[in-house]
PDB file of C-alpha atoms in Angstrom:
ATOM      1  CA  MET A   1      89.880  95.510  91.982  1.00 60.00           C
ATOM      2  CA  SER A   2      93.062  93.729  91.468  1.00 85.00           C
ATOM      3  CA  ILE A   3      93.805  91.707  94.652  1.00 94.00           C
ATOM      4  CA  GLU A   4      97.456  90.991  93.434  1.00 95.00           C
ATOM      5  CA  LYS A   5      98.389  94.807  92.747  1.00 96.00           C
ATOM      6  CA  GLU A   6      97.097  95.490  96.540  1.00 97.00           C
ATOM      7  CA  ASN A   7      98.979  92.893  97.714  1.00 96.00           C
ATOM      8  CA  PHE A   8     102.125  93.469  95.708  1.00 96.00           C
ATOM      9  CA  LEU A   9     101.863  97.245  96.994  1.00 97.00           C
ATOM     10  CA  ARG A  10     101.466  96.093 100.764  1.00 96.00           C
ATOM     11  CA  THR A  11     104.395  93.565 100.914  1.00 93.00           C
ATOM     12  CA  ARG A  12     105.962  93.087  97.423  1.00 96.00           C
ATOM     13  CA  LEU A  13     107.174  96.492  96.884  1.00 97.00           C
ATOM     14  CA  ILE A  14     109.418  96.853 100.256  1.00 97.00           C
ATOM     15  CA  THR A  15     111.312  93.420  99.713  1.00 96.00           C
ATOM     16  CA  TYR A  16     112.087  94.527  95.959  1.00 97.00           C
ATOM     17  CA  LEU A  17     113.609  97.470  96.814  1.00 97.00           C
ATOM     18  CA  GLN A  18     115.188  96.386 100.360  1.00 96.00           C
ATOM     19  CA  GLN A  19     117.009  94.105  97.826  1.00 94.00           C
ATOM     20  CA  LEU A  20     117.991  97.026  95.293  1.00 95.00           C
ATOM     21  CA  ASP A  21     121.847  97.949  95.622  1.00 96.00           C
ATOM     22  CA  PRO A  22     122.037 101.686  96.703  1.00 96.00           C
ATOM     23  CA  ALA A  23     124.707 102.211  94.480  1.00 96.00           C
ATOM     24  CA  THR A  24     121.994 101.056  90.918  1.00 97.00           C
ATOM     25  CA  GLN A  25     122.978 103.066  88.583  1.00 97.00           C
ATOM     26  CA  PRO A  26     119.435 104.525  86.791  1.00 97.00           C
ATOM     27  CA  LYS A  27     118.497 102.874  82.862  1.00 97.00           C
ATOM     28  CA  TRP A  28     117.394 106.343  82.777  1.00 96.00           C
ATOM     29  CA  GLY A  29     116.861 109.688  85.050  1.00 94.00           C
ATOM     30  CA  LYS A  30     118.179 111.860  87.169  1.00 93.00           C
ATOM     31  CA  MET A  31     116.996 110.231  90.536  1.00 95.00           C
ATOM     32  CA  ASN A  32     119.205 107.223  92.569  1.00 97.00           C
ATOM     33  CA  VAL A  33     117.951 104.358  94.356  1.00 98.00           C
ATOM     34  CA  GLN A  34     117.166 106.728  97.521  1.00 98.00           C
ATOM     35  CA  GLN A  35     115.557 110.166  95.398  1.00 97.00           C
ATOM     36  CA  MET A  36     113.612 107.689  93.660  1.00 97.00           C
ATOM     37  CA  ILE A  37     111.958 105.949  96.817  1.00 98.00           C
ATOM     38  CA  GLU A  38     111.952 108.673  98.552  1.00 97.00           C
ATOM     39  CA  HIS A  39     110.042 110.702  95.207  1.00 96.00           C
ATOM     40  CA  TYR A  40     107.616 107.394  95.308  1.00 97.00           C
ATOM     41  CA  ALA A  41     106.981 107.849  98.949  1.00 97.00           C
ATOM     42  CA  GLY A  42     106.760 111.616  99.153  1.00 94.00           C
ATOM     43  CA  ASP A  43     105.140 112.519  96.450  1.00 94.00           C
ATOM     44  CA  ALA A  44     102.781 109.195  95.031  1.00 97.00           C
ATOM     45  CA  VAL A  45     101.724 107.874  97.726  1.00 98.00           C
ATOM     46  CA  ARG A  46     101.448 110.910  99.928  1.00 97.00           C
ATOM     47  CA  ASN A  47      99.205 112.295  97.042  1.00 98.00           C
ATOM     48  CA  ALA A  48      96.777 108.755  96.563  1.00 98.00           C
ATOM     49  CA  SER A  49      96.226 108.595 100.314  1.00 98.00           C
ATOM     50  CA  GLY A  50      95.544 112.567 100.296  1.00 97.00           C
ATOM     51  CA  ARG A  51      97.775 114.021 102.709  1.00 96.00           C
ATOM     52  CA  LEU A  52      99.565 115.591  99.871  1.00 95.00           C
ATOM     53  CA  LYS A  53      96.647 117.969  98.590  1.00 94.00           C
ATOM     54  CA  THR A  54      96.462 119.369  94.841  1.00 93.00           C
ATOM     55  CA  ASP A  55      93.876 121.608  93.944  1.00 92.00           C
ATOM     56  CA  LYS A  56      95.265 121.843  90.036  1.00 93.00           C
ATOM     57  CA  ILE A  57      94.428 119.281  87.794  1.00 96.00           C
ATOM     58  CA  LEU A  58      97.390 120.120  85.187  1.00 95.00           C
ATOM     59  CA  THR A  59      95.530 117.310  81.932  1.00 96.00           C
ATOM     60  CA  PRO A  60      93.435 119.448  80.182  1.00 96.00           C
ATOM     61  CA  ALA A  61      90.018 118.363  80.528  1.00 96.00           C
ATOM     62  CA  GLU A  62      89.559 116.835  76.734  1.00 98.00           C
ATOM     63  CA  ASN A  63      92.581 115.078  77.773  1.00 97.00           C
ATOM     64  CA  LEU A  64      91.994 113.275  81.056  1.00 97.00           C
ATOM     65  CA  GLU A  65      89.680 110.149  79.776  1.00 97.00           C
ATOM     66  CA  ARG A  66      92.374 109.461  77.080  1.00 97.00           C
ATOM     67  CA  MET A  67      94.652 109.987  80.532  1.00 97.00           C
ATOM     68  CA  ARG A  68      92.501 106.950  82.499  1.00 97.00           C
ATOM     69  CA  GLU A  69      92.239 104.976  80.234  1.00 98.00           C
ATOM     70  CA  PHE A  70      96.123 104.772  79.929  1.00 98.00           C
ATOM     71  CA  MET A  71      96.611 104.443  83.616  1.00 97.00           C
ATOM     72  CA  MET A  72      93.944 101.769  84.111  1.00 97.00           C
ATOM     73  CA  SER A  73      95.790  99.680  81.022  1.00 96.00           C
ATOM     74  CA  ASP A  74      98.402  97.828  81.494  1.00 93.00           C
ATOM     75  CA  LYS A  75     100.837  99.846  79.091  1.00 96.00           C
ATOM     76  CA  PRO A  76     103.819 100.739  81.003  1.00 95.00           C
ATOM     77  CA  PHE A  77     105.156 104.893  81.421  1.00 94.00           C
ATOM     78  CA  LYS A  78     107.808 105.644  78.744  1.00 93.00           C
ATOM     79  CA  GLU A  79     111.249 105.700  80.060  1.00 94.00           C
ATOM     80  CA  ASN A  80     111.915 109.221  80.906  1.00 87.00           C
ATOM     81  CA  THR A  81     108.504 110.380  81.901  1.00 84.00           C
ATOM     82  CA  ILE A  82     108.719 114.048  81.971  1.00 79.00           C
ATOM     83  CA  ASN A  83     106.779 115.212  85.764  1.00 82.00           C
ATOM     84  CA  PRO A  84     106.325 118.846  85.017  1.00 77.00           C
ATOM     85  CA  LEU A  85     106.157 118.770  89.382  1.00 77.00           C
ATOM     86  CA  MET A  86     109.699 117.733  89.488  1.00 84.00           C
ATOM     87  CA  GLY A  87     112.210 120.000  88.893  1.00 78.00           C
ATOM     88  CA  GLU A  88     115.383 119.385  86.411  1.00 82.00           C
ATOM     89  CA  GLU A  89     117.315 118.027  89.534  1.00 87.00           C
ATOM     90  CA  PRO A  90     116.224 115.814  92.310  1.00 89.00           C
ATOM     91  CA  VAL A  91     115.438 117.412  95.341  1.00 90.00           C
ATOM     92  CA  PRO A  92     117.959 117.078  98.283  1.00 94.00           C
ATOM     93  CA  LEU A  93     117.482 113.818 100.041  1.00 96.00           C
ATOM     94  CA  ARG A  94     114.869 113.682 103.635  1.00 96.00           C
ATOM     95  CA  TYR A  95     116.084 110.856 104.672  1.00 97.00           C
ATOM     96  CA  ASN A  96     120.188 109.880 106.213  1.00 97.00           C
ATOM     97  CA  THR A  97     119.676 106.222 105.147  1.00 97.00           C
ATOM     98  CA  ILE A  98     118.062 103.959 102.266  1.00 97.00           C
ATOM     99  CA  GLN A  99     116.849 101.736 105.558  1.00 97.00           C
ATOM    100  CA  ALA A 100     114.837 105.227 106.816  1.00 98.00           C
ATOM    101  CA  ALA A 101     113.724 106.105 103.071  1.00 98.00           C
ATOM    102  CA  ILE A 102     112.149 102.264 102.958  1.00 98.00           C
ATOM    103  CA  GLY A 103     110.554 102.955 106.098  1.00 98.00           C
ATOM    104  CA  ALA A 104     109.134 105.519 105.573  1.00 98.00           C
ATOM    105  CA  LEU A 105     107.593 104.473 102.192  1.00 98.00           C
ATOM    106  CA  GLN A 106     106.230 101.495 104.569  1.00 98.00           C
ATOM    107  CA  LEU A 107     104.323 103.931 106.667  1.00 98.00           C
ATOM    108  CA  GLU A 108     103.159 106.175 103.913  1.00 98.00           C
ATOM    109  CA  VAL A 109     101.598 102.627 102.272  1.00 98.00           C
ATOM    110  CA  ILE A 110     100.097 101.728 105.414  1.00 98.00           C
ATOM    111  CA  TYR A 111      98.450 105.214 105.854  1.00 98.00           C
ATOM    112  CA  PHE A 112      97.237 104.873 102.075  1.00 98.00           C
ATOM    113  CA  PHE A 113      95.301 101.447 102.702  1.00 98.00           C
ATOM    114  CA  GLU A 114      94.277 102.828 106.432  1.00 98.00           C
ATOM    115  CA  ALA A 115      93.072 105.743 104.619  1.00 98.00           C
ATOM    116  CA  PHE A 116      90.594 104.206 102.575  1.00 98.00           C
ATOM    117  CA  GLU A 117      89.934 101.433 104.929  1.00 98.00           C
ATOM    118  CA  LYS A 118      88.089 104.290 106.851  1.00 98.00           C
ATOM    119  CA  ASN A 119      86.611 106.131 104.420  1.00 98.00           C
ATOM    120  CA  PRO A 120      86.169 103.622 101.150  1.00 97.00           C
ATOM    121  CA  GLN A 121      84.370 106.313  99.355  1.00 97.00           C
ATOM    122  CA  LEU A 122      87.494 108.743  99.583  1.00 98.00           C
ATOM    123  CA  ILE A 123      88.209 110.667  96.463  1.00 98.00           C
ATOM    124  CA  THR A 124      91.970 112.088  96.310  1.00 98.00           C
ATOM    125  CA  ARG A 125      93.196 114.255  93.149  1.00 98.00           C
ATOM    126  CA  ASN A 126      95.857 113.346  91.486  1.00 98.00           C
ATOM    127  CA  PRO A 127      97.561 116.314  89.707  1.00 97.00           C
ATOM    128  CA  PHE A 128      97.824 114.167  86.149  1.00 97.00           C
ATOM    129  CA  PHE A 129      95.014 111.846  85.720  1.00 98.00           C
ATOM    130  CA  GLY A 130      92.241 113.686  88.362  1.00 97.00           C
ATOM    131  CA  ASP A 131      90.019 112.800  91.412  1.00 98.00           C
ATOM    132  CA  LEU A 132      90.816 109.426  91.368  1.00 98.00           C
ATOM    133  CA  ASN A 133      88.991 106.200  94.273  1.00 98.00           C
ATOM    134  CA  PHE A 134      90.831 103.281  95.656  1.00 98.00           C
ATOM    135  CA  GLU A 135      90.655 101.275  92.691  1.00 97.00           C
ATOM    136  CA  GLN A 136      92.099 103.610  90.386  1.00 98.00           C
ATOM    137  CA  SER A 137      94.488 104.791  92.823  1.00 98.00           C
ATOM    138  CA  VAL A 138      95.759 101.107  93.515  1.00 98.00           C
ATOM    139  CA  GLN A 139      96.515 100.920  89.812  1.00 98.00           C
ATOM    140  CA  LEU A 140      97.882 104.123  89.631  1.00 98.00           C
ATOM    141  CA  LEU A 141     100.238 103.546  92.042  1.00 98.00           C
ATOM    142  CA  TYR A 142     101.228  99.664  91.016  1.00 97.00           C
ATOM    143  CA  LYS A 143     102.185 101.185  87.390  1.00 97.00           C
ATOM    144  CA  HIS A 144     103.944 104.138  89.114  1.00 97.00           C
ATOM    145  CA  ALA A 145     106.009 101.431  91.316  1.00 98.00           C
ATOM    146  CA  LEU A 146     106.488  99.172  87.958  1.00 97.00           C
ATOM    147  CA  HIS A 147     107.832 101.954  86.084  1.00 97.00           C
ATOM    148  CA  HIS A 148     110.549 102.903  88.862  1.00 97.00           C
ATOM    149  CA  LEU A 149     111.568  99.358  89.516  1.00 97.00           C
ATOM    150  CA  ARG A 150     112.350  99.049  86.099  1.00 96.00           C
ATOM    151  CA  GLN A 151     114.209 102.260  86.069  1.00 97.00           C
ATOM    152  CA  PHE A 152     116.821 100.258  88.251  1.00 97.00           C
ATOM    153  CA  GLY A 153     116.330  96.998  86.055  1.00 96.00           C
ATOM    154  CA  VAL A 154     114.191  95.548  88.556  1.00 95.00           C
ATOM    155  CA  GLU A 155     111.149  93.271  86.615  1.00 90.00           C
ATOM    156  CA  PRO A 156     109.115  91.984  88.949  1.00 85.00           C
ATOM    157  CA  VAL A 157     106.562  89.478  88.336  1.00 74.00           C
ATOM    158  CA  THR A 158     103.765  91.683  87.645  1.00 63.00           C
ATOM    159  CA  ALA A 159      99.830  91.088  89.104  1.00 52.00           C
TER     160      ALA A 159
END
């Protein structure tokens, strides 16, 4: 387990997002900064904590091991990676301000860590990577966060 990746999610991610100009245009994709934050909090972090449940694994069983190897690697997600669970256009904003979206993300990150502290054996189902434990979930959230920060021109010092 990489404590640096865990610490990044607990503390540094929010700092990067707070410093990001909401008017920054994406290098790829259609989401603006607030839509990206809401997607990450509402989809990725809520799924990893078990609050957003999914029954299906969309990846064919014969490809799951290869997908997990990629997930656990340091290889970044490709720009314009298609998420078949997302529509052609970003969903409407859930929050009135970017500060409120960041606050909601902070709460979701806290909930994620508390869920695994209460139940270290917790397994959550990701629709693309299958059933994940804490270490795998941290890795995926970290990789996903870096992808979206790079989408808006932020190159964080990585773990």
